Short mmCIF file of N, CA and C in Angstrom, two decimals:
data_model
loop_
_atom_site.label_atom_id
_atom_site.label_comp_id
_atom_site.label_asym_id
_atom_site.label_seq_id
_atom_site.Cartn_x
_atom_site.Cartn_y
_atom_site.Cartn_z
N UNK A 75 -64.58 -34.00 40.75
CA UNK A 75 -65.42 -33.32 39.82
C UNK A 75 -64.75 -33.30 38.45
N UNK A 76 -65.43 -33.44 37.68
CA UNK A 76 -65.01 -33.62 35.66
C UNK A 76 -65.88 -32.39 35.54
N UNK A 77 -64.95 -31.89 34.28
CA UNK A 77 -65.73 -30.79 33.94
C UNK A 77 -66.32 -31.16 32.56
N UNK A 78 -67.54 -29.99 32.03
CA UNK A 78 -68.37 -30.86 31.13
C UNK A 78 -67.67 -30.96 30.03
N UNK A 79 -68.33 -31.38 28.88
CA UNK A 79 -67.30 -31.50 27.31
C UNK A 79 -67.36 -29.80 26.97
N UNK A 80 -68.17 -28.97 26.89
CA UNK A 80 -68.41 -27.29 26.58
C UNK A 80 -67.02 -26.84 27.72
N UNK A 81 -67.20 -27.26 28.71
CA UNK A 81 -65.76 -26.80 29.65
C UNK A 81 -64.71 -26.55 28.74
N UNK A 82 -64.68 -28.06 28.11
CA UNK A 82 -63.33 -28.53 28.32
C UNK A 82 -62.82 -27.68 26.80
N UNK A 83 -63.90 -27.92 25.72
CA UNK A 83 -63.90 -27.29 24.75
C UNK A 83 -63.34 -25.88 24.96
N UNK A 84 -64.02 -25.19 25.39
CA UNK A 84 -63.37 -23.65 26.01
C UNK A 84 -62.18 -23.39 26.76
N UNK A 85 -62.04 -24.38 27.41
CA UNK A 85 -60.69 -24.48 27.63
C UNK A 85 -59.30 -24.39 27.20
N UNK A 86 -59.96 -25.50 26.20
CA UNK A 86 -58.65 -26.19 25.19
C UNK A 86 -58.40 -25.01 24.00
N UNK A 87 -59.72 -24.00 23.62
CA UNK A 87 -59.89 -22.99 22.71
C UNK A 87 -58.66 -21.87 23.54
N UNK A 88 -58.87 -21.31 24.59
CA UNK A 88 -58.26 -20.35 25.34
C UNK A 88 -56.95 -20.66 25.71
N UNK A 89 -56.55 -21.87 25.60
CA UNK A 89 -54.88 -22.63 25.75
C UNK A 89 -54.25 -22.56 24.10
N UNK A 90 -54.93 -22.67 23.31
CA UNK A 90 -54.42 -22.81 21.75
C UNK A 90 -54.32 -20.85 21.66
N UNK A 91 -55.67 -20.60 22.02
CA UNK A 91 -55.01 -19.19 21.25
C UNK A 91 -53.62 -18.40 22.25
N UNK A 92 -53.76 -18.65 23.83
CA UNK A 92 -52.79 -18.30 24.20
C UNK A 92 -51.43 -18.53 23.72
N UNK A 93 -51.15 -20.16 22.95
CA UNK A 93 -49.92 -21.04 22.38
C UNK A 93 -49.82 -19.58 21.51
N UNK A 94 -51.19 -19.33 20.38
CA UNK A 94 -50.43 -18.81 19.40
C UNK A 94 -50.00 -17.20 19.52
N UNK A 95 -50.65 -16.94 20.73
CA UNK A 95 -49.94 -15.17 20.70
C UNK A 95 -48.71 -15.60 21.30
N UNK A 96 -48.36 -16.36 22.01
CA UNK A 96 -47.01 -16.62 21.94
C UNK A 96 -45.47 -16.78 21.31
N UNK A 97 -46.42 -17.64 20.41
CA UNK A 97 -45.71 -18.20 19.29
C UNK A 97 -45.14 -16.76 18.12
N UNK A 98 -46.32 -15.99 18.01
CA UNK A 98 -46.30 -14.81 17.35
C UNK A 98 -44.99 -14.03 17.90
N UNK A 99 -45.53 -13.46 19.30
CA UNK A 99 -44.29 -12.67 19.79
C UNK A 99 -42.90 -12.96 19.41
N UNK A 100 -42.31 -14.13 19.75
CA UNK A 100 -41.34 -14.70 19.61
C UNK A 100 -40.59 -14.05 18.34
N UNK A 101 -40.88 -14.25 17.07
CA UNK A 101 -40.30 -13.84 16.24
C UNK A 101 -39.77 -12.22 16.17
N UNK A 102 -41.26 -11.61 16.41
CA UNK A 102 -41.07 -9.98 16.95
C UNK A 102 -40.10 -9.47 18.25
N UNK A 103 -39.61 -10.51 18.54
CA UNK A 103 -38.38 -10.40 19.78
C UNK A 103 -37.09 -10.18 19.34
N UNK A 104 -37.25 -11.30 17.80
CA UNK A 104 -35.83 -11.60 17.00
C UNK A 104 -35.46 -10.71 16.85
N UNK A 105 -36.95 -9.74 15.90
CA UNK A 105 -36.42 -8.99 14.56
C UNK A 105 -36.06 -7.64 15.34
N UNK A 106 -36.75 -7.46 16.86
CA UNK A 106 -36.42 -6.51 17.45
C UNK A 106 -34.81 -6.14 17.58
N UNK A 107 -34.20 -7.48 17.87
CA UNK A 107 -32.67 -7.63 18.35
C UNK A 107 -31.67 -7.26 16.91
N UNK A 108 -32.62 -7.15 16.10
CA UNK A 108 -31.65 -6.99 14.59
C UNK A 108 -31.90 -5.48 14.09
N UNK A 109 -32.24 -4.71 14.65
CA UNK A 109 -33.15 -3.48 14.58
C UNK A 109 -32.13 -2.03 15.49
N UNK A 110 -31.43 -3.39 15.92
CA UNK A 110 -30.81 -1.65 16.97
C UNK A 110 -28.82 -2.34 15.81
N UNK A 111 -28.97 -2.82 15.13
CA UNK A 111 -27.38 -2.68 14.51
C UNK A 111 -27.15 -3.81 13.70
N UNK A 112 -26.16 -4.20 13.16
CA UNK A 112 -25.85 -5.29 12.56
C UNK A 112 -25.33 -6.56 13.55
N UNK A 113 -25.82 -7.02 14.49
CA UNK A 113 -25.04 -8.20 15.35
C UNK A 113 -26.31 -9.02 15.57
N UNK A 114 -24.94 -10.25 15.46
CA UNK A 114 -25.76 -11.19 15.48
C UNK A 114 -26.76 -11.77 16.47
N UNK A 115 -27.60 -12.64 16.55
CA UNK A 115 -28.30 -12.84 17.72
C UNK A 115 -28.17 -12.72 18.67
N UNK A 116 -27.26 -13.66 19.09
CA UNK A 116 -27.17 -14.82 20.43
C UNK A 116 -25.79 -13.76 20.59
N UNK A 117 -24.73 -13.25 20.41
CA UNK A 117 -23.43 -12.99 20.20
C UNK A 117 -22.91 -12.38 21.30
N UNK A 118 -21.94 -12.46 22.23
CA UNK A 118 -22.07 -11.01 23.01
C UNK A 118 -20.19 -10.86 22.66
N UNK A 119 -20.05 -11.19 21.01
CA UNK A 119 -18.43 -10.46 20.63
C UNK A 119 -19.33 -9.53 19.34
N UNK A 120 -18.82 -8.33 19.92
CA UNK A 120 -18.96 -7.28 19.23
C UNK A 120 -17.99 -6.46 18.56
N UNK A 121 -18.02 -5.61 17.72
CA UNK A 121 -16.98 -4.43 17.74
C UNK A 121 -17.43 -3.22 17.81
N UNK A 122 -16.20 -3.01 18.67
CA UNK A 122 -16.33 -1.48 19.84
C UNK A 122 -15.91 -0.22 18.95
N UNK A 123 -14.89 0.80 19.56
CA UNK A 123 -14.00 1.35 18.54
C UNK A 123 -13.57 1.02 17.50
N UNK A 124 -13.16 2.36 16.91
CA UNK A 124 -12.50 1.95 15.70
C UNK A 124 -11.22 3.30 15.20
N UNK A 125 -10.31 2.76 15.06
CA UNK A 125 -9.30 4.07 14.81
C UNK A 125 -8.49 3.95 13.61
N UNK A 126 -8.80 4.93 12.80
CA UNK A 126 -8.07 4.39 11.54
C UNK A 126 -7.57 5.71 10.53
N UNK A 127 -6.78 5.77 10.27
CA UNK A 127 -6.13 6.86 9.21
C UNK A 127 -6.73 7.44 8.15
N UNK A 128 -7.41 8.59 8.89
CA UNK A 128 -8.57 9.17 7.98
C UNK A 128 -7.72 10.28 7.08
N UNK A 129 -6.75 9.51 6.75
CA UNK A 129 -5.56 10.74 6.13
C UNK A 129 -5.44 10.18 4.41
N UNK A 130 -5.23 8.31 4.54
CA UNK A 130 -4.95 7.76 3.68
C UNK A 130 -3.83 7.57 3.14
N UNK A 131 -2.78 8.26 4.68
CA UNK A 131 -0.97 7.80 4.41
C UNK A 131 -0.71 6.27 4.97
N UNK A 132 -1.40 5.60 4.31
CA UNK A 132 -1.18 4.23 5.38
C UNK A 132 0.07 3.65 4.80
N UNK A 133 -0.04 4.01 3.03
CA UNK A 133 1.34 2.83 2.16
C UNK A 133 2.79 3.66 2.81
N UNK A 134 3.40 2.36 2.93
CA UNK A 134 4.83 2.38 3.34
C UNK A 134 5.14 2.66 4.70
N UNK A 135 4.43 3.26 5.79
CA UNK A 135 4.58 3.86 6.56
C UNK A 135 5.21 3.44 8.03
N UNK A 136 5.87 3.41 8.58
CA UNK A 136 6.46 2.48 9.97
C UNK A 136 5.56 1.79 10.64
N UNK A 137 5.53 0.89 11.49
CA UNK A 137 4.89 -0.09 12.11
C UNK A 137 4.31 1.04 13.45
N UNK A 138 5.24 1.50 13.97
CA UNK A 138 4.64 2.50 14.95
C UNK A 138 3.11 3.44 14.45
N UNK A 139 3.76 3.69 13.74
CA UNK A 139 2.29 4.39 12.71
C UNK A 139 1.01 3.98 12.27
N UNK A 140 1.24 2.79 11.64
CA UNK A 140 0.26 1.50 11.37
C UNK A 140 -0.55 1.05 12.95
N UNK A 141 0.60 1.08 13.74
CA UNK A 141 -0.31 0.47 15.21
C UNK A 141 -1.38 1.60 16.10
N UNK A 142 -1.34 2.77 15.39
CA UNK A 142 -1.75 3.32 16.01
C UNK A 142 -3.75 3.39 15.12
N UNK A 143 -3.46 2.67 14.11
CA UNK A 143 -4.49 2.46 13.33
C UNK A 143 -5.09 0.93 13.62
N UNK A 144 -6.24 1.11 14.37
CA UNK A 144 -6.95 -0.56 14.86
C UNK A 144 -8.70 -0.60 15.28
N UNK A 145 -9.09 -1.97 15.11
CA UNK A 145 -10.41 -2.31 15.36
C UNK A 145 -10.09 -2.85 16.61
N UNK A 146 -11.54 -2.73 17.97
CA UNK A 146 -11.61 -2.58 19.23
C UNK A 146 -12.19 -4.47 18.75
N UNK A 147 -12.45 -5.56 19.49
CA UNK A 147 -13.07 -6.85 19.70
C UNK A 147 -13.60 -6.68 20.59
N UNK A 148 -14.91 -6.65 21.20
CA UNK A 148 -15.53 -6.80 22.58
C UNK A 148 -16.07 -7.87 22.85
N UNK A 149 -15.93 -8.33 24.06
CA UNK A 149 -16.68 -9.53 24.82
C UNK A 149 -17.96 -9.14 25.83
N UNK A 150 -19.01 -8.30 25.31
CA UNK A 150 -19.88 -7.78 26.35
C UNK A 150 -20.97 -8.82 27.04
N UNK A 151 -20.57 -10.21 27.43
CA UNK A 151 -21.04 -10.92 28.24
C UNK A 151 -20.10 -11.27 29.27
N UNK A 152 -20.90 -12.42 29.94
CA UNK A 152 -19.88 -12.62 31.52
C UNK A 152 -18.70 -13.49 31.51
N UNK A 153 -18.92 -14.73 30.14
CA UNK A 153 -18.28 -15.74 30.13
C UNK A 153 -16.93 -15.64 29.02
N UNK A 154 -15.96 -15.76 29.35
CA UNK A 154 -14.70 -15.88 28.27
C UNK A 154 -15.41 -16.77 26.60
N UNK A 155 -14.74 -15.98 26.16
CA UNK A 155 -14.99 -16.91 24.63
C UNK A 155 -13.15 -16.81 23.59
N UNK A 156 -13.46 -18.21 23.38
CA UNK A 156 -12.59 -18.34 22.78
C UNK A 156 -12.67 -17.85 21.16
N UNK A 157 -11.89 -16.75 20.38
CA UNK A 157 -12.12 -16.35 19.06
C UNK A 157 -11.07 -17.03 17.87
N UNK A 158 -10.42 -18.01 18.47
CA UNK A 158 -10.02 -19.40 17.37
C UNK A 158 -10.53 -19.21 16.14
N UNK A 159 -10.25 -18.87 15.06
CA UNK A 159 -11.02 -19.15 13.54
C UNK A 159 -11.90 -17.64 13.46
N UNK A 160 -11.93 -16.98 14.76
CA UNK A 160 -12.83 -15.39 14.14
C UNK A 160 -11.86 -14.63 13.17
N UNK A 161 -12.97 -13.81 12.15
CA UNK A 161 -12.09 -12.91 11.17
C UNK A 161 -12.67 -12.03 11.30
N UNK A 162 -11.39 -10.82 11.10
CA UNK A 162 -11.97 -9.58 11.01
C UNK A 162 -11.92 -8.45 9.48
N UNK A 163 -12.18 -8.67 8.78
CA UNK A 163 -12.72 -8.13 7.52
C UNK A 163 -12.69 -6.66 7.21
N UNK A 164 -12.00 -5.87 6.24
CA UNK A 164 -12.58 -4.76 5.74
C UNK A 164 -13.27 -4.83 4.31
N UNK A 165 -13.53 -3.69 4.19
CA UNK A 165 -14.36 -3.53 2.64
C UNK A 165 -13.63 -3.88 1.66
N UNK A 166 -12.09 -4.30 1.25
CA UNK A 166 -11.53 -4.36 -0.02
C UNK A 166 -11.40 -5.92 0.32
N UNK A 167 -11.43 -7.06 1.70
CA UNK A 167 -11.25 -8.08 1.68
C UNK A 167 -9.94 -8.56 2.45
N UNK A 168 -9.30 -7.07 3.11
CA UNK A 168 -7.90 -7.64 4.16
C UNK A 168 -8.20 -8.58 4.88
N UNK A 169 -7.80 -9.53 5.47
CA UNK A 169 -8.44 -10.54 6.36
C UNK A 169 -7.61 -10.64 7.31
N UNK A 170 -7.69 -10.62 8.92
CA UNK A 170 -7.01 -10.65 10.16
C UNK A 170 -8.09 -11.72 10.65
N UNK A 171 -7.41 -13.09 11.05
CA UNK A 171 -7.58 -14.23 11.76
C UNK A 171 -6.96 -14.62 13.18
N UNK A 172 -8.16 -14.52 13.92
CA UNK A 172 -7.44 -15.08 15.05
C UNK A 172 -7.29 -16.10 15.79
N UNK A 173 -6.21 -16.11 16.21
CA UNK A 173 -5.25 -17.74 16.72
C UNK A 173 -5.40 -18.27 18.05
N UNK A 174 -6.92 -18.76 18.63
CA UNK A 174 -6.42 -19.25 20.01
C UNK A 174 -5.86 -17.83 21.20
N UNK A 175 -7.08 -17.08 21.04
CA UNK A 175 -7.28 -16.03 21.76
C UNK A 175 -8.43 -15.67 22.52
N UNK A 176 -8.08 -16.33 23.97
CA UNK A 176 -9.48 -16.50 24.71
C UNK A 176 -9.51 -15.06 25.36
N UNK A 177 -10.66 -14.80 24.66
CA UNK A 177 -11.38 -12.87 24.96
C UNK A 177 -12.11 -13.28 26.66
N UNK A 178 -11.72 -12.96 27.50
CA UNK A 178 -12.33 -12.71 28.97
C UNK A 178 -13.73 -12.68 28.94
N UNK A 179 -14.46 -12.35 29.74
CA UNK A 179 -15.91 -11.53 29.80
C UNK A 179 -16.22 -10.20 30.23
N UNK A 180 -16.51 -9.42 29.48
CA UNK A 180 -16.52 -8.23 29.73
C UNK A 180 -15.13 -7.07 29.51
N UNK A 181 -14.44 -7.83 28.70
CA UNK A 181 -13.19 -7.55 28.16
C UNK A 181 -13.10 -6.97 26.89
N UNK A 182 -11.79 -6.65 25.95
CA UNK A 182 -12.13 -6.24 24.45
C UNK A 182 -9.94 -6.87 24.30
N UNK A 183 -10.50 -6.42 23.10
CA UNK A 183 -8.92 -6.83 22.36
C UNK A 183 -9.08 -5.66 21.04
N UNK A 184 -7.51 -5.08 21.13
CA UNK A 184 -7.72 -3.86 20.10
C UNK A 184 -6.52 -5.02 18.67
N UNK A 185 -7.26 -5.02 17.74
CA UNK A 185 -6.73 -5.63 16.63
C UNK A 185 -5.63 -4.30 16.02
N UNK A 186 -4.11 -4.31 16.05
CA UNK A 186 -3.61 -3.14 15.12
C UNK A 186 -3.38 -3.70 13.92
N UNK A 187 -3.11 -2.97 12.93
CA UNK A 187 -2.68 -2.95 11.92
C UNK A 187 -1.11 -3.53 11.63
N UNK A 188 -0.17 -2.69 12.23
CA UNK A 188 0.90 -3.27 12.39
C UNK A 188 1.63 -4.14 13.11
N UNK A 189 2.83 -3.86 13.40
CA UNK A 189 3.76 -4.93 13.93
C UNK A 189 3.53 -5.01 15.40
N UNK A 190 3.93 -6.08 16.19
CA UNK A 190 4.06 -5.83 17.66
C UNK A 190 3.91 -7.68 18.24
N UNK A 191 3.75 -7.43 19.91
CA UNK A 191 3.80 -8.37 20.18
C UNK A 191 2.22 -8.75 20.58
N UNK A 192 1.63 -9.90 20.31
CA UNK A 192 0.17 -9.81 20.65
C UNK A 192 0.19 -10.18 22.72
N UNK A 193 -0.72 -9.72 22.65
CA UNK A 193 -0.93 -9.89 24.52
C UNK A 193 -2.13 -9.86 24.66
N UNK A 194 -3.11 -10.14 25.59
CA UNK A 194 -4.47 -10.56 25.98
C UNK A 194 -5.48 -9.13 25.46
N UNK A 195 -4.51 -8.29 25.29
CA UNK A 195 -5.85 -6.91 25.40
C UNK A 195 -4.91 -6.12 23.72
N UNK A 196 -3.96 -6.89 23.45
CA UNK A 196 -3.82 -5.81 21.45
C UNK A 196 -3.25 -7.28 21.07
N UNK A 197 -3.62 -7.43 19.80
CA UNK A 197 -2.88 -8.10 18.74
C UNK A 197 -2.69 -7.77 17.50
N UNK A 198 -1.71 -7.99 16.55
CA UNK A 198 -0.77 -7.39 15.79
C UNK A 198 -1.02 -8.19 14.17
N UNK A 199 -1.99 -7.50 13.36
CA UNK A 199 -1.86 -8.29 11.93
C UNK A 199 -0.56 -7.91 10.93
N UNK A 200 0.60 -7.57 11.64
CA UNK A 200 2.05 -7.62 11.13
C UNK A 200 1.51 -7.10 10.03
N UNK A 201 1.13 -6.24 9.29
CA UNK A 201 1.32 -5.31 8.07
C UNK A 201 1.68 -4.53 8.01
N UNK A 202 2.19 -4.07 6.48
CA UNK A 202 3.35 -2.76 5.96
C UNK A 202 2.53 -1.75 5.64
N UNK A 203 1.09 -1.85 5.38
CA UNK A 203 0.41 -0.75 4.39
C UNK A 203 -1.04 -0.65 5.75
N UNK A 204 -1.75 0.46 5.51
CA UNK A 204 -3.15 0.86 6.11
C UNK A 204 -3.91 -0.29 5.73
N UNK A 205 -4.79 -0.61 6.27
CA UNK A 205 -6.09 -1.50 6.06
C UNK A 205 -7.61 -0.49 6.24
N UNK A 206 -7.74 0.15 7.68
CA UNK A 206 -8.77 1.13 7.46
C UNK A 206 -9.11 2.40 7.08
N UNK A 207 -10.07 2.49 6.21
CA UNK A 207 -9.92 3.97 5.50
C UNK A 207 -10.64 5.24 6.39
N UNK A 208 -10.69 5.98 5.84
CA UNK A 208 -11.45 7.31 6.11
C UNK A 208 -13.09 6.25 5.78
N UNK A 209 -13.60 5.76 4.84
CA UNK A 209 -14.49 5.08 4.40
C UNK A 209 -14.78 3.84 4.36
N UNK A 210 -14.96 2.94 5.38
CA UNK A 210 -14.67 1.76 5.81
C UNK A 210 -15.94 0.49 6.67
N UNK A 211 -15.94 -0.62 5.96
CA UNK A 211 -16.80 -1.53 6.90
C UNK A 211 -15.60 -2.33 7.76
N UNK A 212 -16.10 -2.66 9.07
CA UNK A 212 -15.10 -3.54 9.68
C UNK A 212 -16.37 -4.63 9.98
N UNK A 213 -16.14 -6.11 9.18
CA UNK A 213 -17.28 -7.10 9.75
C UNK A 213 -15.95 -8.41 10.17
N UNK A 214 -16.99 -8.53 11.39
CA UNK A 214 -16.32 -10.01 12.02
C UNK A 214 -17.00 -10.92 12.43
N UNK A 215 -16.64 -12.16 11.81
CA UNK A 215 -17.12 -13.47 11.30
C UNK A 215 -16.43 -14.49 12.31
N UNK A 216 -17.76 -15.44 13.00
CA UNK A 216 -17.41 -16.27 13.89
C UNK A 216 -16.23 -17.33 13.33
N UNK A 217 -16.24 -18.41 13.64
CA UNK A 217 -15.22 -19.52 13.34
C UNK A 217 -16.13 -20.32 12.21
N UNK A 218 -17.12 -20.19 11.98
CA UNK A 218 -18.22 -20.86 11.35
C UNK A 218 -18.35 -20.29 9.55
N UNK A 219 -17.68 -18.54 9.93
CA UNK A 219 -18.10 -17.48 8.91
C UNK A 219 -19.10 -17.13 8.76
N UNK A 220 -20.22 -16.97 10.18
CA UNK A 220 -21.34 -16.39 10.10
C UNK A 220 -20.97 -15.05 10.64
N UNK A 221 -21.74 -13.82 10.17
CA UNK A 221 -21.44 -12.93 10.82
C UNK A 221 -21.59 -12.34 11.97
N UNK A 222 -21.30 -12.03 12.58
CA UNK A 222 -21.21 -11.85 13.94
C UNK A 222 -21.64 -10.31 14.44
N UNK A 223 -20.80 -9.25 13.85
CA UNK A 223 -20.89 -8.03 13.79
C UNK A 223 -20.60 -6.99 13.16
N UNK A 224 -20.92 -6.24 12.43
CA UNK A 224 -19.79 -4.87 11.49
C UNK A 224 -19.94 -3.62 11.90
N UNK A 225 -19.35 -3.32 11.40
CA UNK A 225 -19.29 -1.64 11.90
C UNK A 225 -18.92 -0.87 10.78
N UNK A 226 -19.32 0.42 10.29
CA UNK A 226 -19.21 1.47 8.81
C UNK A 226 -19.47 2.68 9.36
N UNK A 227 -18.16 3.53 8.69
CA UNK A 227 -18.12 4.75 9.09
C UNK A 227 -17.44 5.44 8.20
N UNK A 228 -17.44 7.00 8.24
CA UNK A 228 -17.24 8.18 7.33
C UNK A 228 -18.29 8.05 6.08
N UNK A 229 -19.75 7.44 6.06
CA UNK A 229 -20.70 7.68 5.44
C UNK A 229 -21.56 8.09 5.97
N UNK A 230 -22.22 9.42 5.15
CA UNK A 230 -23.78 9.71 5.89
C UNK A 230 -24.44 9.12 6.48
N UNK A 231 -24.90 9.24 7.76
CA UNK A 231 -25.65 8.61 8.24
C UNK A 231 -25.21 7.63 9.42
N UNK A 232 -23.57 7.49 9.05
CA UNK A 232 -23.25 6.17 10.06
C UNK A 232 -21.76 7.69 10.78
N UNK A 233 -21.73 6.83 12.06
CA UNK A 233 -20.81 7.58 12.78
C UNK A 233 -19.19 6.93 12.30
N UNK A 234 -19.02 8.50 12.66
CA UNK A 234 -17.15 8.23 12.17
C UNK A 234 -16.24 8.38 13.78
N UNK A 235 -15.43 7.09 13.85
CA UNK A 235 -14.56 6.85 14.79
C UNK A 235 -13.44 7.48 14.98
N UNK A 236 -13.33 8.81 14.47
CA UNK A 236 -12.11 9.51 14.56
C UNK A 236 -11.66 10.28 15.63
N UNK A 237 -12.67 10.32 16.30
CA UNK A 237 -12.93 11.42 17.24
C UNK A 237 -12.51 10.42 18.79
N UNK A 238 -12.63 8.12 18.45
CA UNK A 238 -12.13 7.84 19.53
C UNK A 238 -10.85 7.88 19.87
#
């Protein structure tokens, strides 16, 4: 059995408009995913915590001191990713790069400030002075320098990490 040409017509009408409510949604899926924070699409490296010297004694201060001031890296998917070429950024432009540091799945890495030895779960941007303030963005940028994720706190409106 063939169906008639009016069939087929109606057919082909009810397959196109289905294509395009499709097509529609799709985008409204994106913008949904950009709606709950600053991260990127596809991404599952985030940043977690954040602990930082809401005092503003960061200049001069011992390495012990400095380490106790750091951004959390999370891996909240299943698969290890390697963060080779990721940066992690504050608001004045400090820059912490990392070297051939494969993040697990479902893992994190706490970035300090100061001195130490790096190991799978802290690594050490060897500095003498504070990097995060009482008032602070922390954004981190794939290997590409797209952004990936940020985080801002001690401004209205956005939560302050002092309390992790």
């Amino acid at each position: 059995m063939s169906a008639s040409p009016s069939t087929r017509r109606v057919l082909a009408a009810v397959l196109a408009a289905g294509a395009l409510v499709g097509a529609a949604a799709v985008p409204a899926a994106a913008h949904d995913d950009d709606r709950h924070g600053h991260r990127g699409r596809h991404s599952s490296i985030v940043i977690g915590d954040v602990r930082h010297d809401g005092h503003g004694h960061g200049h001069g201060r011992d390495s012990r001191a400095l380490n106790r001031e750091w951004v959390e890296v999370k891996n909240t998917g299943r698969h290890a990713v390697n963060l080779h070429g990721f940066t992690l950024t504050d608001r004045d432009g400090n820059r912490y790069r990392f070297n051939h540091l494969r993040l697990d799945g479902r893992s994190s890495v706490r970035v300090h400030t100061g001195s130490g030895r790096d190991t799978r779960s802290d690594v050490y941007q060897d500095r003498r002075h504070q990097v995060w303030d009482e008032r602070d963005t922390a954004t981190l940028r794939d290997d590409r320098g797209n952004v990936v994720d940020t985080e801002t706190w001690g401004r209205r409106g956005h939560h302050d990490d002092r309390r992790r």
